[in-house]
Amino acid sequence: MTTMLPVLRVSALNKSFVVHAQGGLALPVLRDVALSVAPGECLALVGPSGAGKSTLLRSLYGNYRPQSGSIQVRHHDRWVELVGAEPRITLDVRRRTMGFVSQFLRVIPRVGALDVVAEPMVRLGASPEDARRRAGLLLGLLGIPERLWPLPPATFSGGEQQRVNIARSLIADYPILLLDEPTASLDTANRDRVVELVRRRREAGAAIVGIFHDVAVRDAVATRLHDVALPGAQP
Amino acid sequence: MNAPLLSARGVTRRFGGRIACREVSFDLWPGEVLGIVGESGSGKTTLLNCLAGRLAPDEGTITYDSAAAGTVDVHALSEARRRLLARTEWGFVNQDAREGLRMGVSAGANIGERLMAIGARHYGSIRQTASDWLARVEIDLDRLDDRPTTYSGGMRQRLQIARNLVSEPRLVFMDEPTGGLDVSVQARLLDLLRGLVDRFHLSAVLVTHDLGVARLLTHRLMVMQGGRVVEHGLTDQVLDDPQHAYTQMLVASILPV
Ligand SMILES: Nc1ncnc2c1ncn2[C@@H]1O[C@H](COP(=O)(O)OP(=O)(O)OP(=O)(O)O)[C@@H](O)[C@H]1O
Ligand SMILES: Nc1ncnc2c1ncn2[C@@H]1O[C@H](COP(=O)(O)OP(=O)(O)OP(=O)(O)O)[C@@H](O)[C@H]1O
Ligand SMILES: [Mg+2]
Ligand SMILES: [Mg+2]
């Protein structure tokens, strides 16, 4: 067993949704969630559809706002609390420490795939040339043909967009990676390429939290499982 | 990075008996782009004008961390000093480009004027910089000596942006910079603004009613309703996990962004 110290610690996390158009009733989704993840680990969130796996992952990224509890992230050799954090703190954590692969790519009008992928690295101070080189390498590893690189991904297929998205999230070598069904719309060959990249990242010391519906993918990358129960289910 | 660039505290402005914006407080940090969204009449332009020193608030203060003079109370400055500040450290992009441009002089002069305001005197280099900026905003160089009256709406808006950014302001105020433009022109303008924000680490306050524009350009969002800020947070938090009934309605009533 590894004895690495965690880089992500969650405790007593609660998140409910209040939809005002539906009478303002609170739908509790996360109740007293606790977990921690160390470098080199990949924690897979498992549970039925609607259980709150994506809600948990998005809360870890600071995209959803939990009502209470704590999400602490190791950032610049310090612990940073993300629940209730100021926007600039969350943004800095995202810029340097934590990457997120969502299910959908948000296309940016008129920006080509290569630059979409290179952008996070440029924002960290790399030269555009170095960032583009690395972006090309990743797109190549993910099987995106070179003729597509200059084109804005808006017209790409679902699977191509998803791989662009993955490349964009892997380019910066974030110490913490959050993956929401990174292989959902991929064929087997491309799925295997993604699995290989994620595994390499984990072996290089990234701490990963992911949702993988595909059991083969989960078995190939996860080191531990974390159950997420349906809201309303008794713990 | 350890002091806010702009701080608003309790900013309130009335017109007659009606409150156009009430008790607005926030800090804008260097490098941040803050979006203000909300329905028509919710007080966005009123607030922006108060922030930019163009309209005096009835209550509250706005402080700015100026490069030239340290922290200043924007509305306590003399008119002359406030104008100097606006010319040298700020930019203001009007919704209506005709208000932000000098329509009677050439495009080159529109850009050059801002450079001269910050001390540029060499004609050749002013003209060169003006040409560079025209290229950056994708306007043909052979239009440099034309007046903006001969430009299309989208070109005027791009010229207005060039005029405002050429002096490398520390803070830019924008009121619906893509309003009234057709979709493809909007996309080019957004792409341009996005690139400029990244490249020059601009700090900006951007008023828009378009949540797609807000998603693309802003880091943080304030949602206004009836003159009040009803919700405030990271842009993706506000759009993906809206808390206030009004924000939920706003997000639900548009196509996915
Ligand atoms: N932004 C939101 N606003 C309101 N309710 C939401 C929001 N996001 C998620 N929910 C609700 O929270 C619950 C959990 O959803 P979530 O997407 O986290 O499930 P999941 O475990 O990821 O499911 P799946 O496996 O189907 O992706 C669902 O009832 C969902 O409707
Ligand atoms: N100069 C003025 N004199 C009188 N009332 C004004 C004046 N300027 C604004 N108002 C009023 O203040 C309120 C807020 O107006 P404001 O222009 O700030 O709204 P807005 O959010 O920018 O709207 P829009 O999206 O339509 O531009 C409105 O009720 C408006 O009628
Ligand atoms: Mg999900
Ligand atoms: Mg307005």
Short mmCIF file of C-alpha atoms and ligand atoms in Angstrom, two decimals, chain A residues 49-50 52-55 58 103 180-181 211 213, ligand 3:
data_model
loop_
_atom_site.label_atom_id
_atom_site.label_comp_id
_atom_site.label_asym_id
_atom_site.label_seq_id
_atom_site.Cartn_x
_atom_site.Cartn_y
_atom_site.Cartn_z
CA SER A 49 -28.34 6.87 -12.48
CA GLY A 50 -29.51 9.95 -10.61
CA GLY A 52 -25.53 12.20 -7.54
CA LYS A 53 -22.18 11.10 -9.00
CA SER A 54 -21.94 14.04 -11.39
CA THR A 55 -23.22 16.36 -8.68
CA ARG A 58 -19.02 19.06 -10.12
CA GLN A 103 -19.18 14.93 -20.91
CA ASP A 180 -17.10 12.43 -15.84
CA GLU A 181 -17.56 9.48 -18.19
CA ILE A 211 -17.22 8.21 -13.16
CA HIS A 213 -20.05 3.49 -16.59
MG MG C 3 -23.75 11.79 -14.33
#
